[in-house]
mmCIF file of C-alpha atoms and ligand atoms in Angstrom:
data_model
loop_
_atom_site.group_PDB
_atom_site.id
_atom_site.type_symbol
_atom_site.label_atom_id
_atom_site.label_comp_id
_atom_site.label_asym_id
_atom_site.label_seq_id
_atom_site.Cartn_x
_atom_site.Cartn_y
_atom_site.Cartn_z
ATOM 1 C CA MET A 898 -6.507 3.852 8.191
ATOM 2 C CA ASN A 899 -4.355 0.831 7.347
ATOM 3 C CA ILE A 900 -1.732 1.124 4.624
ATOM 4 C CA ILE A 901 0.964 -1.128 3.227
ATOM 5 C CA LEU A 902 4.172 0.572 2.089
ATOM 6 C CA PHE A 903 5.463 -1.744 -0.596
ATOM 7 C CA GLY A 904 8.663 -1.829 -2.614
ATOM 8 C CA PRO A 905 12.068 -3.450 -3.036
ATOM 9 C CA PRO A 906 14.881 -3.279 -0.469
ATOM 10 C CA GLY A 907 16.149 0.300 -0.326
ATOM 11 C CA ALA A 908 13.022 1.849 -1.880
ATOM 12 C CA GLY A 909 12.621 4.067 1.178
ATOM 13 C CA LYS A 910 9.827 2.229 3.011
ATOM 14 C CA GLY A 911 11.414 2.763 6.421
ATOM 15 C CA THR A 912 12.323 6.398 5.783
ATOM 16 C CA GLN A 913 8.913 7.311 4.396
ATOM 17 C CA GLY A 914 6.960 5.094 6.788
ATOM 18 C CA GLU A 915 8.490 6.729 9.828
ATOM 19 C CA LEU A 916 7.772 10.272 8.603
ATOM 20 C CA ALA A 917 4.212 9.459 7.509
ATOM 21 C CA ALA A 918 3.391 7.581 10.728
ATOM 22 C CA GLU A 919 4.408 10.616 12.764
ATOM 23 C CA ARG A 920 2.538 13.059 10.561
ATOM 24 C CA LEU A 921 -0.669 11.036 10.382
ATOM 25 C CA ASP A 922 -0.516 9.546 13.872
ATOM 26 C CA LEU A 923 -0.376 5.944 12.676
ATOM 27 C CA VAL A 924 1.640 3.018 14.043
ATOM 28 C CA ARG A 925 4.497 1.901 11.769
ATOM 29 C CA LEU A 926 4.877 -1.855 11.932
ATOM 30 C CA SER A 927 8.184 -2.939 10.341
ATOM 31 C CA THR A 928 8.808 -6.693 10.438
ATOM 32 C CA GLY A 929 12.484 -6.055 9.598
ATOM 33 C CA ASP A 930 12.882 -3.786 12.659
ATOM 34 C CA LEU A 931 11.069 -6.292 14.897
ATOM 35 C CA LEU A 932 13.367 -9.093 13.722
ATOM 36 C CA ARG A 933 16.496 -6.957 14.246
ATOM 37 C CA GLU A 934 15.317 -6.074 17.771
ATOM 38 C CA ALA A 935 14.809 -9.777 18.510
ATOM 39 C CA ARG A 936 18.332 -10.482 17.232
ATOM 40 C CA THR A 937 19.855 -7.772 19.397
ATOM 41 C CA GLU A 938 18.014 -9.134 22.433
ATOM 42 C CA GLY A 939 19.156 -12.675 21.551
ATOM 43 C CA THR A 940 15.671 -14.179 21.819
ATOM 44 C CA ASP A 941 14.801 -17.582 20.258
ATOM 45 C CA LEU A 942 12.963 -15.746 17.526
ATOM 46 C CA GLY A 943 16.008 -13.564 16.794
ATOM 47 C CA GLN A 944 18.309 -16.564 16.625
ATOM 48 C CA LYS A 945 15.909 -18.395 14.325
ATOM 49 C CA ALA A 946 15.640 -15.370 12.013
ATOM 50 C CA GLN A 947 19.358 -14.596 11.838
ATOM 51 C CA ARG A 948 20.456 -17.150 9.246
ATOM 52 C CA TYR A 949 17.637 -16.202 6.865
ATOM 53 C CA MET A 950 18.312 -12.477 7.203
ATOM 54 C CA ASP A 951 22.069 -12.801 6.758
ATOM 55 C CA ALA A 952 21.524 -14.819 3.586
ATOM 56 C CA GLY A 953 18.980 -12.329 2.224
ATOM 57 C CA GLU A 954 16.207 -14.960 2.330
ATOM 58 C CA LEU A 955 12.718 -14.565 3.743
ATOM 59 C CA VAL A 956 12.041 -15.626 7.315
ATOM 60 C CA PRO A 957 9.297 -18.340 7.336
ATOM 61 C CA ASP A 958 5.715 -17.091 7.086
ATOM 62 C CA SER A 959 4.606 -18.749 10.346
ATOM 63 C CA VAL A 960 7.261 -16.799 12.297
ATOM 64 C CA ILE A 961 6.346 -13.497 10.645
ATOM 65 C CA LEU A 962 2.600 -13.930 11.101
ATOM 66 C CA GLY A 963 3.195 -14.779 14.765
ATOM 67 C CA ILE A 964 5.079 -11.548 15.480
ATOM 68 C CA VAL A 965 2.643 -9.382 13.536
ATOM 69 C CA ARG A 966 -0.289 -10.878 15.425
ATOM 70 C CA GLU A 967 1.462 -10.185 18.735
ATOM 71 C CA VAL A 968 2.067 -6.509 17.875
ATOM 72 C CA MET A 969 -1.420 -5.960 16.514
ATOM 73 C CA GLU A 970 -3.019 -7.508 19.584
ATOM 74 C CA ALA A 971 -0.831 -5.532 21.982
ATOM 75 C CA GLN A 972 -1.422 -2.264 20.197
ATOM 76 C CA SER A 973 -4.064 -0.152 21.879
ATOM 77 C CA HIS A 974 -3.554 2.519 19.223
ATOM 78 C CA ARG A 975 -6.648 2.320 17.053
ATOM 79 C CA ALA A 976 -5.838 4.961 14.439
ATOM 80 C CA GLY A 977 -4.293 2.331 12.197
ATOM 81 C CA PHE A 978 -1.059 0.892 10.876
ATOM 82 C CA ILE A 979 1.528 1.562 8.218
ATOM 83 C CA PHE A 980 2.928 -1.872 7.385
ATOM 84 C CA ASP A 981 6.549 -1.673 6.216
ATOM 85 C CA GLY A 982 8.184 -4.755 4.682
ATOM 86 C CA PHE A 983 5.097 -6.854 5.350
ATOM 87 C CA PRO A 984 3.430 -8.755 3.766
ATOM 88 C CA ARG A 985 6.143 -10.253 1.561
ATOM 89 C CA THR A 986 4.367 -13.411 0.374
ATOM 90 C CA GLU A 987 0.822 -14.296 -0.609
ATOM 91 C CA THR A 988 0.517 -16.424 2.545
ATOM 92 C CA GLN A 989 1.397 -13.359 4.654
ATOM 93 C CA ALA A 990 -1.118 -11.219 2.718
ATOM 94 C CA ALA A 991 -3.870 -13.773 3.344
ATOM 95 C CA GLY A 992 -2.847 -14.001 7.023
ATOM 96 C CA LEU A 993 -3.047 -10.216 7.409
ATOM 97 C CA ALA A 994 -6.496 -10.170 5.792
ATOM 98 C CA ASP A 995 -7.685 -12.794 8.309
ATOM 99 C CA MET A 996 -6.258 -10.831 11.267
ATOM 100 C CA MET A 997 -7.981 -7.675 10.065
ATOM 101 C CA ASP A 998 -11.277 -9.494 9.633
ATOM 102 C CA GLU A 999 -11.011 -10.778 13.193
ATOM 103 C CA VAL A 1000 -10.797 -7.230 14.593
ATOM 104 C CA GLY A 1001 -13.345 -5.793 12.162
ATOM 105 C CA THR A 1002 -10.994 -3.576 10.184
ATOM 106 C CA SER A 1003 -9.613 -3.616 6.646
ATOM 107 C CA LEU A 1004 -6.809 -2.447 4.428
ATOM 108 C CA ASP A 1005 -7.256 0.916 2.696
ATOM 109 C CA ALA A 1006 -4.450 0.873 0.153
ATOM 110 C CA VAL A 1007 -1.107 -0.458 -0.959
ATOM 111 C CA VAL A 1008 1.418 2.257 -1.833
ATOM 112 C CA VAL A 1009 4.324 1.118 -3.998
ATOM 113 C CA LEU A 1010 7.598 3.070 -4.014
ATOM 114 C CA ASP A 1011 9.170 2.600 -7.466
ATOM 115 C CA VAL A 1012 12.968 2.955 -7.639
ATOM 116 C CA ALA A 1013 15.444 1.757 -10.290
ATOM 117 C CA ASP A 1014 17.731 -1.158 -9.348
ATOM 118 C CA GLU A 1015 21.013 0.743 -9.684
ATOM 119 C CA THR A 1016 19.746 3.388 -7.233
ATOM 120 C CA LEU A 1017 18.657 0.679 -4.774
ATOM 121 C CA VAL A 1018 22.116 -0.897 -4.761
ATOM 122 C CA ARG A 1019 23.758 2.500 -4.216
ATOM 123 C CA ARG A 1020 21.367 3.407 -1.400
ATOM 124 C CA LEU A 1021 21.861 0.118 0.434
ATOM 125 C CA ALA A 1022 25.632 0.138 0.037
ATOM 126 C CA GLY A 1023 25.654 3.656 1.517
ATOM 127 C CA ARG A 1024 23.192 3.087 4.360
ATOM 128 C CA LEU A 1025 24.463 3.592 7.905
ATOM 129 C CA SER A 1026 22.471 3.490 11.103
ATOM 130 C CA CYS A 1027 23.061 4.466 14.678
ATOM 131 C CA ALA A 1028 23.867 1.447 16.827
ATOM 132 C CA LYS A 1029 22.211 3.147 19.803
ATOM 133 C CA CYS A 1030 19.161 5.159 18.705
ATOM 134 C CA GLY A 1031 18.553 3.614 15.261
ATOM 135 C CA VAL A 1032 18.498 6.846 13.181
ATOM 136 C CA VAL A 1033 19.253 5.998 9.533
ATOM 137 C CA TYR A 1034 21.748 7.924 7.345
ATOM 138 C CA ASN A 1035 23.252 7.466 3.934
ATOM 139 C CA ARG A 1036 26.876 8.028 2.971
ATOM 140 C CA HIS A 1037 25.841 9.324 -0.471
ATOM 141 C CA PHE A 1038 22.429 10.909 0.067
ATOM 142 C CA GLU A 1039 21.881 11.740 3.765
ATOM 143 C CA PRO A 1040 25.330 11.936 5.385
ATOM 144 C CA PRO A 1041 25.742 12.632 9.102
ATOM 145 C CA ARG A 1042 27.319 15.981 10.018
ATOM 146 C CA GLU A 1043 30.397 14.208 11.366
ATOM 147 C CA GLU A 1044 31.596 11.068 9.589
ATOM 148 C CA GLY A 1045 30.731 7.844 11.431
ATOM 149 C CA LYS A 1046 28.824 9.614 14.249
ATOM 150 C CA CYS A 1047 25.099 9.958 14.899
ATOM 151 C CA ASP A 1048 23.845 13.593 14.712
ATOM 152 C CA VAL A 1049 21.268 12.867 17.423
ATOM 153 C CA CYS A 1050 23.175 10.944 20.125
ATOM 154 C CA GLY A 1051 26.818 10.930 18.968
ATOM 155 C CA SER A 1052 27.077 7.117 18.950
ATOM 156 C CA ALA A 1053 28.901 5.106 16.283
ATOM 157 C CA LEU A 1054 27.202 4.446 12.944
ATOM 158 C CA VAL A 1055 27.208 0.880 11.633
ATOM 159 C CA GLN A 1056 26.400 -0.899 8.376
ATOM 160 C CA ARG A 1057 23.693 -3.585 8.339
ATOM 161 C CA ALA A 1058 25.134 -7.083 7.785
ATOM 162 C CA ASP A 1059 22.680 -7.741 4.945
ATOM 163 C CA ASP A 1060 23.714 -4.567 3.082
ATOM 164 C CA ARG A 1061 26.824 -6.307 1.679
ATOM 165 C CA GLU A 1062 26.708 -6.298 -2.117
ATOM 166 C CA GLU A 1063 26.237 -10.054 -2.569
ATOM 167 C CA THR A 1064 23.376 -10.190 -0.044
ATOM 168 C CA VAL A 1065 21.754 -7.091 -1.551
ATOM 169 C CA ARG A 1066 21.652 -8.845 -4.947
ATOM 170 C CA ARG A 1067 19.960 -11.888 -3.386
ATOM 171 C CA ARG A 1068 17.440 -9.655 -1.568
ATOM 172 C CA LEU A 1069 16.532 -8.017 -4.877
ATOM 173 C CA GLU A 1070 16.043 -11.451 -6.508
ATOM 174 C CA VAL A 1071 13.887 -12.610 -3.598
ATOM 175 C CA TYR A 1072 11.811 -9.431 -3.930
ATOM 176 C CA ARG A 1073 11.189 -10.078 -7.633
ATOM 177 C CA GLU A 1074 10.461 -13.782 -7.234
ATOM 178 C CA GLN A 1075 8.452 -13.925 -4.016
ATOM 179 C CA THR A 1076 7.287 -10.451 -3.011
ATOM 180 C CA ALA A 1077 6.394 -8.553 -6.211
ATOM 181 C CA PRO A 1078 3.623 -11.134 -7.020
ATOM 182 C CA VAL A 1079 1.849 -10.060 -3.810
ATOM 183 C CA LEU A 1080 0.714 -6.977 -5.769
ATOM 184 C CA ASP A 1081 -1.267 -9.255 -8.120
ATOM 185 C CA TRP A 1082 -2.853 -10.851 -5.062
ATOM 186 C CA TYR A 1083 -4.012 -7.415 -3.847
ATOM 187 C CA GLU A 1084 -5.244 -6.477 -7.285
ATOM 188 C CA GLY A 1085 -7.313 -9.670 -7.313
ATOM 189 C CA ALA A 1086 -8.635 -8.802 -3.841
ATOM 190 C CA GLY A 1087 -9.792 -5.383 -5.099
ATOM 191 C CA VAL A 1088 -7.478 -3.321 -2.852
ATOM 192 C CA ALA A 1089 -6.446 0.104 -4.225
ATOM 193 C CA ILE A 1090 -2.816 0.146 -5.398
ATOM 194 C CA HIS A 1091 -0.987 3.478 -5.829
ATOM 195 C CA HIS A 1092 2.481 4.031 -7.251
ATOM 196 C CA ILE A 1093 4.826 6.837 -6.173
ATOM 197 C CA ALA A 1094 8.124 7.596 -7.920
ATOM 198 C CA GLY A 1095 10.567 6.906 -5.070
ATOM 199 C CA ASP A 1096 13.611 7.967 -7.046
ATOM 200 C CA ARG A 1097 13.382 11.609 -5.902
ATOM 201 C CA PRO A 1098 14.446 13.544 -2.808
ATOM 202 C CA ILE A 1099 12.977 12.280 0.476
ATOM 203 C CA ASP A 1100 10.844 15.427 0.967
ATOM 204 C CA ALA A 1101 9.287 15.188 -2.499
ATOM 205 C CA VAL A 1102 8.347 11.539 -1.990
ATOM 206 C CA GLN A 1103 6.965 12.354 1.463
ATOM 207 C CA ALA A 1104 4.857 15.215 0.088
ATOM 208 C CA ASP A 1105 3.212 12.873 -2.438
ATOM 209 C CA LEU A 1106 2.684 10.172 0.161
ATOM 210 C CA THR A 1107 1.130 12.567 2.682
ATOM 211 C CA ALA A 1108 -1.132 14.084 0.022
ATOM 212 C CA LEU A 1109 -2.265 10.629 -1.049
ATOM 213 C CA LEU A 1110 -2.969 9.426 2.487
ATOM 214 C CA SER A 1111 -4.688 12.651 3.513
ATOM 215 C CA ALA A 1112 -7.009 12.633 0.484
HETATM 216 P P1 AP5 B 1121 13.733 -5.187 6.025
HETATM 217 O O1 AP5 B 1121 14.387 -4.540 7.159
HETATM 218 O O2 AP5 B 1121 12.266 -5.053 5.857
HETATM 219 O O3 AP5 B 1121 14.522 -4.736 4.734
HETATM 220 P P2 AP5 B 1121 14.027 -4.376 3.249
HETATM 221 O O4 AP5 B 1121 12.628 -4.560 2.890
HETATM 222 O O5 AP5 B 1121 14.995 -5.141 2.448
HETATM 223 O O6 AP5 B 1121 14.079 -2.883 3.248
HETATM 224 P P3 AP5 B 1121 15.220 -1.940 3.679
HETATM 225 O O7 AP5 B 1121 15.109 -1.651 5.142
HETATM 226 O O8 AP5 B 1121 16.544 -2.436 3.205
HETATM 227 O O9 AP5 B 1121 14.897 -0.676 2.788
HETATM 228 P P4 AP5 B 1121 13.760 0.434 2.905
HETATM 229 O O10 AP5 B 1121 12.855 0.304 1.725
HETATM 230 O O11 AP5 B 1121 13.131 0.436 4.253
HETATM 231 O O12 AP5 B 1121 14.661 1.705 2.684
HETATM 232 P P5 AP5 B 1121 15.217 2.770 3.761
HETATM 233 O O13 AP5 B 1121 14.160 3.757 4.052
HETATM 234 O O14 AP5 B 1121 15.892 2.090 4.897
HETATM 235 O O15 AP5 B 1121 14.039 -6.765 6.035
HETATM 236 C C1 AP5 B 1121 15.326 -7.279 6.279
HETATM 237 C C2 AP5 B 1121 15.265 -8.816 6.261
HETATM 238 O O16 AP5 B 1121 14.383 -9.275 7.312
HETATM 239 C C3 AP5 B 1121 14.715 -9.439 4.987
HETATM 240 O O17 AP5 B 1121 15.696 -9.600 3.993
HETATM 241 C C4 AP5 B 1121 14.185 -10.789 5.516
HETATM 242 O O18 AP5 B 1121 15.246 -11.690 5.738
HETATM 243 C C5 AP5 B 1121 13.608 -10.398 6.883
HETATM 244 N N1 AP5 B 1121 12.181 -9.987 6.804
HETATM 245 C C6 AP5 B 1121 11.666 -8.755 7.119
HETATM 246 N N2 AP5 B 1121 10.346 -8.742 6.947
HETATM 247 C C7 AP5 B 1121 10.000 -9.978 6.507
HETATM 248 C C8 AP5 B 1121 8.753 -10.571 6.112
HETATM 249 N N3 AP5 B 1121 7.604 -9.869 6.140
HETATM 250 N N4 AP5 B 1121 8.780 -11.856 5.679
HETATM 251 C C9 AP5 B 1121 9.927 -12.576 5.664
HETATM 252 N N5 AP5 B 1121 11.129 -12.084 6.009
HETATM 253 C C10 AP5 B 1121 11.171 -10.784 6.421
HETATM 254 O O19 AP5 B 1121 16.320 3.501 2.852
HETATM 255 C C11 AP5 B 1121 17.499 2.826 2.429
HETATM 256 C C12 AP5 B 1121 18.645 3.857 2.362
HETATM 257 O O20 AP5 B 1121 18.357 4.811 1.340
HETATM 258 C C13 AP5 B 1121 18.841 4.668 3.650
HETATM 259 O O21 AP5 B 1121 20.213 4.898 3.824
HETATM 260 C C14 AP5 B 1121 18.091 5.984 3.404
HETATM 261 O O22 AP5 B 1121 18.669 7.067 4.096
HETATM 262 C C15 AP5 B 1121 18.254 6.147 1.880
HETATM 263 N N6 AP5 B 1121 17.108 6.785 1.250
HETATM 264 C C16 AP5 B 1121 15.786 6.516 1.466
HETATM 265 N N7 AP5 B 1121 15.014 7.265 0.681
HETATM 266 C C17 AP5 B 1121 15.862 8.032 -0.083
HETATM 267 C C18 AP5 B 1121 15.654 9.023 -1.117
HETATM 268 N N8 AP5 B 1121 14.422 9.379 -1.525
HETATM 269 N N9 AP5 B 1121 16.744 9.584 -1.663
HETATM 270 C C19 AP5 B 1121 18.003 9.233 -1.258
HETATM 271 N N10 AP5 B 1121 18.263 8.316 -0.288
HETATM 272 C C20 AP5 B 1121 17.200 7.719 0.288
#
């Protein structure tokens, strides 16, 4: 099974994708996480991506398609993928379709998490993540037991550089202008598109997502 988790920044793609991948034994492929890893490691790719990410702009399609191809080729796990934050342009959607054709597989569905803008801004402004193990928290909605410390490993929690208010606003604009139209592309391609109300507690959203993917 191959699924795209779609939605604006802060919709909960990472949170839901991680839970669903574990439950359904799928591989979660997050282009945002791959780019952040490359930045932390200081690779050429990470350095190239940094200025786009910090400005809330999209990293060029050729770079993104290159890293997705690498992960898909290296992945021996054949159960399937949950794509998180990819594709974000029509060129990326067409590139993914070609890669899937090459390996004789296809996309089963696009699942859109719908969340109101004011909630997105609040979620992103409150997001904290562990600098060491990557667990994600939220100051307002999912606080750690002890302020500023990871529940799992005790390391310091940090805010993502692109979660500053000004950058969040640009990311939302970029989503509307460049990424939302990808849904029309999938509609034209005849791929099933499902909407889930993402503006509810994490467990409720997860229950709907699991039911949908298990059906
Ligand atoms: P990326 O990392 O993909 O960021 P994003 O799409 O903007 O998504 P986020 O990670 O901000 O949000 P999310 O939907 O995953 O929400 P989350 O679960 O974390 O991309 C970052 C940048 O990399 C891009 O701007 C771009 O520059 C570049 N990039 C990446 N992919 C690219 C591509 N394909 N093409 C070009 N460029 C690319 O949740 C957010 C917060 O809300 C958390 O604190 C969480 O705890 C909380 N939360 C989640 N769900 C709930 C809930 N139901 N109730 C209450 N709180 C909740």
